[in-house]
């Protein structure tokens, strides 16, 4: 059980501490320690995800959330990773890798779940932000921020939350994505995290959370 936070000062201190630790994990990810995406996921989960036994630090309904992804085009069934960019490594061992957009996303509008368009980086309601599809695997299965965060967070700090169990199972079932989870199809052995969009996507989710809190810190609590 978590200890309830009673005052706004306590809440802000707890949020600031959690954000600082998430920024540290993001920095390590950016320096090449890609497994830190799991740490980022743990911090995002603590900030926004309620369970039957724990409360998120932030009442998400009070905030709107920075969206740098939009949703995949409904006619694109060949795979999509809306939170990331593709970087091509040159040379004889060249390959493509997924990298988070961070604040360098193009100014083009993005598609909403209702079929409309908004500027990339606009803020949207939490339910849309948390449950919109943002990754589509090679078989056409969609995954939301919620599923990516809960599945990756569980690899580092296990939870008996039914939603976490369902999210991990859904991601593990993906032929093209599931190997990012330890113990699934041999884990990441023989493969590299940068060739899977999930870690970079979770890093970008961390960016969105940090930006959302920074822009609206005055209304927390």
PDB file of C-alpha atoms in Angstrom:
ATOM      1  CA  UNK A   1       0.000   0.000   0.000  1.00  0.00           C
ATOM      2  CA  UNK A   2       1.220   3.501  -0.760  1.00  0.00           C
ATOM      3  CA  UNK A   3       1.230   6.201   1.895  1.00  0.00           C
ATOM      4  CA  UNK A   4      -1.343   8.879   1.016  1.00  0.00           C
ATOM      5  CA  UNK A   5      -0.029  12.343   0.270  1.00  0.00           C
ATOM      6  CA  UNK A   6      -2.121  14.939   2.076  1.00  0.00           C
ATOM      7  CA  UNK A   7      -0.820  18.339   1.033  1.00  0.00           C
ATOM      8  CA  UNK A   8      -0.061  20.015  -2.276  1.00  0.00           C
ATOM      9  CA  UNK A   9       3.497  20.690  -1.109  1.00  0.00           C
ATOM     10  CA  UNK A  10       4.024  16.983  -0.433  1.00  0.00           C
ATOM     11  CA  UNK A  11       2.491  16.078  -3.779  1.00  0.00           C
ATOM     12  CA  UNK A  12       4.681  18.483  -5.731  1.00  0.00           C
ATOM     13  CA  UNK A  13       7.788  17.270  -3.908  1.00  0.00           C
ATOM     14  CA  UNK A  14       6.922  13.660  -4.732  1.00  0.00           C
ATOM     15  CA  UNK A  15       6.157  14.479  -8.367  1.00  0.00           C
ATOM     16  CA  UNK A  16       9.354  16.527  -8.714  1.00  0.00           C
ATOM     17  CA  UNK A  17      11.418  13.674  -7.276  1.00  0.00           C
ATOM     18  CA  UNK A  18       9.817  11.156  -9.615  1.00  0.00           C
ATOM     19  CA  UNK A  19      10.306  13.439 -12.634  1.00  0.00           C
ATOM     20  CA  UNK A  20      13.957  14.039 -11.702  1.00  0.00           C
ATOM     21  CA  UNK A  21      14.590  10.299 -11.550  1.00  0.00           C
ATOM     22  CA  UNK A  22      12.795   9.815 -14.854  1.00  0.00           C
ATOM     23  CA  UNK A  23      14.930  12.537 -16.464  1.00  0.00           C
ATOM     24  CA  UNK A  24      18.020  10.716 -15.219  1.00  0.00           C
ATOM     25  CA  UNK A  25      16.824   7.459 -16.779  1.00  0.00           C
ATOM     26  CA  UNK A  26      15.992   9.297 -20.015  1.00  0.00           C
ATOM     27  CA  UNK A  27      19.499  10.742 -20.071  1.00  0.00           C
ATOM     28  CA  UNK A  28      21.030   7.294 -19.669  1.00  0.00           C
ATOM     29  CA  UNK A  29      18.812   6.011 -22.486  1.00  0.00           C
ATOM     30  CA  UNK A  30      19.978   8.846 -24.715  1.00  0.00           C
ATOM     31  CA  UNK A  31      23.594   7.901 -23.937  1.00  0.00           C
ATOM     32  CA  UNK A  32      22.965   4.401 -25.245  1.00  0.00           C
ATOM     33  CA  UNK A  33      21.718   2.406 -22.251  1.00  0.00           C
ATOM     34  CA  UNK A  34      18.474   1.455 -23.955  1.00  0.00           C
ATOM     35  CA  UNK A  35      17.285  -0.883 -21.197  1.00  0.00           C
ATOM     36  CA  UNK A  36      16.674   2.313 -19.188  1.00  0.00           C
ATOM     37  CA  UNK A  37      13.387   2.451 -21.103  1.00  0.00           C
ATOM     38  CA  UNK A  38      12.168   0.023 -18.438  1.00  0.00           C
ATOM     39  CA  UNK A  39      13.078   2.513 -15.698  1.00  0.00           C
ATOM     40  CA  UNK A  40      11.290   5.280 -17.601  1.00  0.00           C
ATOM     41  CA  UNK A  41       8.228   3.028 -17.791  1.00  0.00           C
ATOM     42  CA  UNK A  42       8.306   2.436 -14.020  1.00  0.00           C
ATOM     43  CA  UNK A  43       8.277   6.189 -13.370  1.00  0.00           C
ATOM     44  CA  UNK A  44       5.481   6.858 -15.874  1.00  0.00           C
ATOM     45  CA  UNK A  45       3.436   4.076 -14.284  1.00  0.00           C
ATOM     46  CA  UNK A  46       3.903   5.571 -10.817  1.00  0.00           C
ATOM     47  CA  UNK A  47       2.858   9.006 -12.022  1.00  0.00           C
ATOM     48  CA  UNK A  48      -0.319   8.169 -13.947  1.00  0.00           C
ATOM     49  CA  UNK A  49      -1.538   4.583 -13.457  1.00  0.00           C
ATOM     50  CA  UNK A  50      -4.056   3.694 -10.747  1.00  0.00           C
ATOM     51  CA  UNK A  51      -4.452   0.094  -9.554  1.00  0.00           C
ATOM     52  CA  UNK A  52      -6.691  -1.549  -6.967  1.00  0.00           C
ATOM     53  CA  UNK A  53      -3.991  -1.104  -4.315  1.00  0.00           C
ATOM     54  CA  UNK A  54      -2.048   1.996  -5.395  1.00  0.00           C
ATOM     55  CA  UNK A  55      -2.929   5.473  -6.527  1.00  0.00           C
ATOM     56  CA  UNK A  56      -1.101   7.389  -9.214  1.00  0.00           C
ATOM     57  CA  UNK A  57       0.725  10.487  -8.004  1.00  0.00           C
ATOM     58  CA  UNK A  58      -1.164  12.648 -10.485  1.00  0.00           C
ATOM     59  CA  UNK A  59      -4.910  12.928 -10.944  1.00  0.00           C
ATOM     60  CA  UNK A  60      -4.721  12.662 -14.713  1.00  0.00           C
ATOM     61  CA  UNK A  61      -8.163  14.195 -15.256  1.00  0.00           C
ATOM     62  CA  UNK A  62      -6.864  17.580 -14.124  1.00  0.00           C
ATOM     63  CA  UNK A  63      -4.275  17.680 -16.908  1.00  0.00           C
ATOM     64  CA  UNK A  64      -4.154  17.350 -20.662  1.00  0.00           C
ATOM     65  CA  UNK A  65      -1.277  15.435 -22.183  1.00  0.00           C
ATOM     66  CA  UNK A  66       1.256  16.286 -24.882  1.00  0.00           C
ATOM     67  CA  UNK A  67       0.713  14.129 -27.968  1.00  0.00           C
ATOM     68  CA  UNK A  68       3.658  13.839 -30.354  1.00  0.00           C
ATOM     69  CA  UNK A  69       2.327  10.726 -32.085  1.00  0.00           C
ATOM     70  CA  UNK A  70      -1.257  10.875 -33.242  1.00  0.00           C
ATOM     71  CA  UNK A  71      -2.685   7.504 -34.262  1.00  0.00           C
ATOM     72  CA  UNK A  72      -1.659   5.214 -37.141  1.00  0.00           C
ATOM     73  CA  UNK A  73      -3.418   5.678 -40.459  1.00  0.00           C
ATOM     74  CA  UNK A  74      -6.308   3.179 -40.510  1.00  0.00           C
ATOM     75  CA  UNK A  75      -5.307   1.917 -43.961  1.00  0.00           C
ATOM     76  CA  UNK A  76      -1.709   1.244 -42.959  1.00  0.00           C
ATOM     77  CA  UNK A  77      -1.572  -2.378 -41.850  1.00  0.00           C
ATOM     78  CA  UNK A  78       2.139  -2.942 -42.438  1.00  0.00           C
ATOM     79  CA  UNK A  79       3.385  -1.540 -39.144  1.00  0.00           C
ATOM     80  CA  UNK A  80       3.773   1.899 -37.587  1.00  0.00           C
ATOM     81  CA  UNK A  81       5.724   3.463 -34.729  1.00  0.00           C
ATOM     82  CA  UNK A  82       4.172   6.894 -34.301  1.00  0.00           C
ATOM     83  CA  UNK A  83       6.317   7.998 -31.346  1.00  0.00           C
ATOM     84  CA  UNK A  84       9.643   7.424 -33.070  1.00  0.00           C
ATOM     85  CA  UNK A  85      11.789   8.319 -36.045  1.00  0.00           C
ATOM     86  CA  UNK A  86      13.845   5.935 -38.163  1.00  0.00           C
ATOM     87  CA  UNK A  87      17.601   6.507 -38.201  1.00  0.00           C
ATOM     88  CA  UNK A  88      19.766   4.776 -40.795  1.00  0.00           C
ATOM     89  CA  UNK A  89      23.223   3.644 -39.685  1.00  0.00           C
ATOM     90  CA  UNK A  90      25.691   3.842 -42.566  1.00  0.00           C
ATOM     91  CA  UNK A  91      28.653   1.610 -43.312  1.00  0.00           C
ATOM     92  CA  UNK A  92      29.069  -2.095 -44.072  1.00  0.00           C
ATOM     93  CA  UNK A  93      27.125  -3.039 -40.962  1.00  0.00           C
ATOM     94  CA  UNK A  94      24.503  -0.373 -41.578  1.00  0.00           C
ATOM     95  CA  UNK A  95      20.999  -0.897 -40.309  1.00  0.00           C
ATOM     96  CA  UNK A  96      17.891   1.051 -39.385  1.00  0.00           C
ATOM     97  CA  UNK A  97      17.153   1.893 -35.767  1.00  0.00           C
ATOM     98  CA  UNK A  98      14.233   3.497 -33.954  1.00  0.00           C
ATOM     99  CA  UNK A  99      14.944   6.710 -32.048  1.00  0.00           C
ATOM    100  CA  UNK A 100      12.593   8.890 -29.974  1.00  0.00           C
ATOM    101  CA  UNK A 101      11.450  12.128 -31.551  1.00  0.00           C
ATOM    102  CA  UNK A 102      11.882  14.138 -28.339  1.00  0.00           C
ATOM    103  CA  UNK A 103      11.200  17.777 -29.266  1.00  0.00           C
ATOM    104  CA  UNK A 104      12.392  17.429 -32.861  1.00  0.00           C
ATOM    105  CA  UNK A 105       9.112  16.229 -34.302  1.00  0.00           C
ATOM    106  CA  UNK A 106       8.050  17.832 -37.598  1.00  0.00           C
ATOM    107  CA  UNK A 107       5.334  20.528 -37.518  1.00  0.00           C
ATOM    108  CA  UNK A 108       2.946  18.433 -39.615  1.00  0.00           C
ATOM    109  CA  UNK A 109      -0.534  17.786 -38.145  1.00  0.00           C
ATOM    110  CA  UNK A 110      -1.336  14.406 -36.627  1.00  0.00           C
ATOM    111  CA  UNK A 111      -4.429  12.248 -36.822  1.00  0.00           C
ATOM    112  CA  UNK A 112      -6.740  11.964 -33.797  1.00  0.00           C
ATOM    113  CA  UNK A 113      -8.756   8.940 -32.723  1.00  0.00           C
ATOM    114  CA  UNK A 114     -11.909  10.696 -33.968  1.00  0.00           C
ATOM    115  CA  UNK A 115     -10.481  11.199 -37.461  1.00  0.00           C
ATOM    116  CA  UNK A 116      -9.632  14.870 -37.031  1.00  0.00           C
ATOM    117  CA  UNK A 117      -6.276  16.633 -37.179  1.00  0.00           C
ATOM    118  CA  UNK A 118      -4.351  18.578 -34.535  1.00  0.00           C
ATOM    119  CA  UNK A 119      -0.894  20.118 -34.403  1.00  0.00           C
ATOM    120  CA  UNK A 120       1.764  17.675 -33.265  1.00  0.00           C
ATOM    121  CA  UNK A 121       2.644  18.473 -29.656  1.00  0.00           C
ATOM    122  CA  UNK A 122      -0.889  19.602 -28.780  1.00  0.00           C
ATOM    123  CA  UNK A 123      -2.361  18.384 -25.492  1.00  0.00           C
ATOM    124  CA  UNK A 124      -5.247  15.920 -25.445  1.00  0.00           C
ATOM    125  CA  UNK A 125      -7.426  14.332 -22.721  1.00  0.00           C
ATOM    126  CA  UNK A 126      -5.719  11.651 -20.642  1.00  0.00           C
ATOM    127  CA  UNK A 127      -7.988   8.806 -21.730  1.00  0.00           C
ATOM    128  CA  UNK A 128      -7.199   9.504 -25.387  1.00  0.00           C
ATOM    129  CA  UNK A 129      -3.490   9.930 -24.699  1.00  0.00           C
ATOM    130  CA  UNK A 130      -3.203   6.768 -22.569  1.00  0.00           C
ATOM    131  CA  UNK A 131      -5.262   4.438 -24.751  1.00  0.00           C
ATOM    132  CA  UNK A 132      -4.756   5.685 -28.332  1.00  0.00           C
ATOM    133  CA  UNK A 133      -2.861   3.217 -30.534  1.00  0.00           C
ATOM    134  CA  UNK A 134       0.689   4.467 -31.115  1.00  0.00           C
ATOM    135  CA  UNK A 135       2.494   1.320 -32.330  1.00  0.00           C
ATOM    136  CA  UNK A 136       1.244  -1.184 -34.902  1.00  0.00           C
ATOM    137  CA  UNK A 137       3.124  -4.436 -35.369  1.00  0.00           C
ATOM    138  CA  UNK A 138       3.764  -6.282 -38.620  1.00  0.00           C
ATOM    139  CA  UNK A 139       0.553  -8.280 -38.176  1.00  0.00           C
ATOM    140  CA  UNK A 140      -1.601  -5.152 -37.773  1.00  0.00           C
ATOM    141  CA  UNK A 141      -2.071  -5.399 -33.981  1.00  0.00           C
ATOM    142  CA  UNK A 142      -2.182  -2.026 -32.213  1.00  0.00           C
ATOM    143  CA  UNK A 143      -0.560  -1.073 -28.906  1.00  0.00           C
ATOM    144  CA  UNK A 144      -1.265   1.971 -26.747  1.00  0.00           C
ATOM    145  CA  UNK A 145       0.993   3.978 -24.472  1.00  0.00           C
ATOM    146  CA  UNK A 146      -0.687   2.210 -21.568  1.00  0.00           C
ATOM    147  CA  UNK A 147       0.188  -1.239 -22.909  1.00  0.00           C
ATOM    148  CA  UNK A 148       3.788  -0.318 -23.718  1.00  0.00           C
ATOM    149  CA  UNK A 149       4.410   1.341 -20.355  1.00  0.00           C
ATOM    150  CA  UNK A 150       2.794  -1.340 -18.212  1.00  0.00           C
ATOM    151  CA  UNK A 151       4.455  -4.197 -20.092  1.00  0.00           C
ATOM    152  CA  UNK A 152       7.948  -2.695 -19.903  1.00  0.00           C
ATOM    153  CA  UNK A 153       7.591  -1.483 -16.304  1.00  0.00           C
ATOM    154  CA  UNK A 154       6.658  -4.993 -15.235  1.00  0.00           C
ATOM    155  CA  UNK A 155      10.020  -6.275 -16.507  1.00  0.00           C
ATOM    156  CA  UNK A 156      11.771  -4.195 -13.834  1.00  0.00           C
ATOM    157  CA  UNK A 157       9.234  -3.955 -11.011  1.00  0.00           C
ATOM    158  CA  UNK A 158       6.669  -6.741 -11.179  1.00  0.00           C
ATOM    159  CA  UNK A 159       3.023  -5.970 -10.494  1.00  0.00           C
ATOM    160  CA  UNK A 160       0.030  -8.227  -9.920  1.00  0.00           C
ATOM    161  CA  UNK A 161      -2.245  -5.576 -11.440  1.00  0.00           C
ATOM    162  CA  UNK A 162      -4.601  -7.330 -13.922  1.00  0.00           C
ATOM    163  CA  UNK A 163      -4.188  -4.514 -16.459  1.00  0.00           C
ATOM    164  CA  UNK A 164      -0.422  -4.943 -16.334  1.00  0.00           C
ATOM    165  CA  UNK A 165      -0.749  -8.692 -16.819  1.00  0.00           C
ATOM    166  CA  UNK A 166      -2.993  -8.137 -19.842  1.00  0.00           C
ATOM    167  CA  UNK A 167      -0.637  -5.533 -21.326  1.00  0.00           C
ATOM    168  CA  UNK A 168       2.381  -7.791 -20.985  1.00  0.00           C
ATOM    169  CA  UNK A 169       0.536 -10.732 -22.498  1.00  0.00           C
ATOM    170  CA  UNK A 170      -0.608  -8.626 -25.463  1.00  0.00           C
ATOM    171  CA  UNK A 171       2.912  -7.406 -26.193  1.00  0.00           C
ATOM    172  CA  UNK A 172       4.449 -10.838 -25.658  1.00  0.00           C
ATOM    173  CA  UNK A 173       2.053 -12.246 -28.252  1.00  0.00           C
ATOM    174  CA  UNK A 174       3.472  -9.956 -30.947  1.00  0.00           C
ATOM    175  CA  UNK A 175       5.866 -11.804 -33.240  1.00  0.00           C
ATOM    176  CA  UNK A 176       7.696  -8.632 -34.256  1.00  0.00           C
ATOM    177  CA  UNK A 177       7.697  -6.821 -30.886  1.00  0.00           C
ATOM    178  CA  UNK A 178       7.401  -9.399 -28.109  1.00  0.00           C
ATOM    179  CA  UNK A 179      11.090 -10.330 -27.976  1.00  0.00           C
ATOM    180  CA  UNK A 180      11.782  -7.044 -26.184  1.00  0.00           C
ATOM    181  CA  UNK A 181      10.364  -8.694 -23.056  1.00  0.00           C
ATOM    182  CA  UNK A 182      12.708 -10.963 -21.107  1.00  0.00           C
ATOM    183  CA  UNK A 183      11.951 -14.614 -21.627  1.00  0.00           C
ATOM    184  CA  UNK A 184       9.830 -14.121 -24.741  1.00  0.00           C
ATOM    185  CA  UNK A 185      11.155 -15.886 -27.847  1.00  0.00           C
ATOM    186  CA  UNK A 186      14.589 -15.963 -26.290  1.00  0.00           C
ATOM    187  CA  UNK A 187      14.445 -12.404 -25.006  1.00  0.00           C
ATOM    188  CA  UNK A 188      16.682  -9.820 -26.641  1.00  0.00           C
ATOM    189  CA  UNK A 189      19.560 -12.269 -27.110  1.00  0.00           C
ATOM    190  CA  UNK A 190      21.031 -11.932 -30.560  1.00  0.00           C
ATOM    191  CA  UNK A 191      18.967  -8.828 -31.271  1.00  0.00           C
ATOM    192  CA  UNK A 192      19.371  -5.186 -30.323  1.00  0.00           C
ATOM    193  CA  UNK A 193      16.859  -2.926 -28.636  1.00  0.00           C
ATOM    194  CA  UNK A 194      17.255  -0.185 -31.235  1.00  0.00           C
ATOM    195  CA  UNK A 195      15.682  -2.443 -33.867  1.00  0.00           C
ATOM    196  CA  UNK A 196      12.495  -2.695 -31.813  1.00  0.00           C
ATOM    197  CA  UNK A 197      10.287   0.436 -31.594  1.00  0.00           C
ATOM    198  CA  UNK A 198       9.075  -0.271 -28.048  1.00  0.00           C
ATOM    199  CA  UNK A 199      12.051   1.097 -26.024  1.00  0.00           C
ATOM    200  CA  UNK A 200      12.304   4.293 -28.093  1.00  0.00           C
ATOM    201  CA  UNK A 201       8.519   4.700 -27.895  1.00  0.00           C
ATOM    202  CA  UNK A 202       8.587   4.477 -24.098  1.00  0.00           C
ATOM    203  CA  UNK A 203      11.452   6.989 -24.014  1.00  0.00           C
ATOM    204  CA  UNK A 204       9.267   9.354 -26.061  1.00  0.00           C
ATOM    205  CA  UNK A 205       6.355   8.767 -23.681  1.00  0.00           C
ATOM    206  CA  UNK A 206       8.694   9.880 -20.906  1.00  0.00           C
ATOM    207  CA  UNK A 207       9.354  13.065 -22.875  1.00  0.00           C
ATOM    208  CA  UNK A 208       5.612  13.674 -23.260  1.00  0.00           C
ATOM    209  CA  UNK A 209       4.978  13.163 -19.542  1.00  0.00           C
ATOM    210  CA  UNK A 210       7.797  15.499 -18.533  1.00  0.00           C
ATOM    211  CA  UNK A 211       6.550  18.163 -20.956  1.00  0.00           C
ATOM    212  CA  UNK A 212       2.928  17.780 -19.842  1.00  0.00           C
ATOM    213  CA  UNK A 213       3.893  18.266 -16.197  1.00  0.00           C
ATOM    214  CA  UNK A 214       6.231  21.162 -16.982  1.00  0.00           C
ATOM    215  CA  UNK A 215       3.534  23.000 -18.920  1.00  0.00           C
ATOM    216  CA  UNK A 216       0.852  22.521 -16.235  1.00  0.00           C
ATOM    217  CA  UNK A 217       2.722  22.258 -12.953  1.00  0.00           C
ATOM    218  CA  UNK A 218       0.778  25.199 -11.553  1.00  0.00           C
ATOM    219  CA  UNK A 219      -2.473  23.193 -11.564  1.00  0.00           C
ATOM    220  CA  UNK A 220      -1.126  20.026  -9.943  1.00  0.00           C
ATOM    221  CA  UNK A 221      -2.640  19.086  -6.626  1.00  0.00           C
TER     222      UNK A 221
END
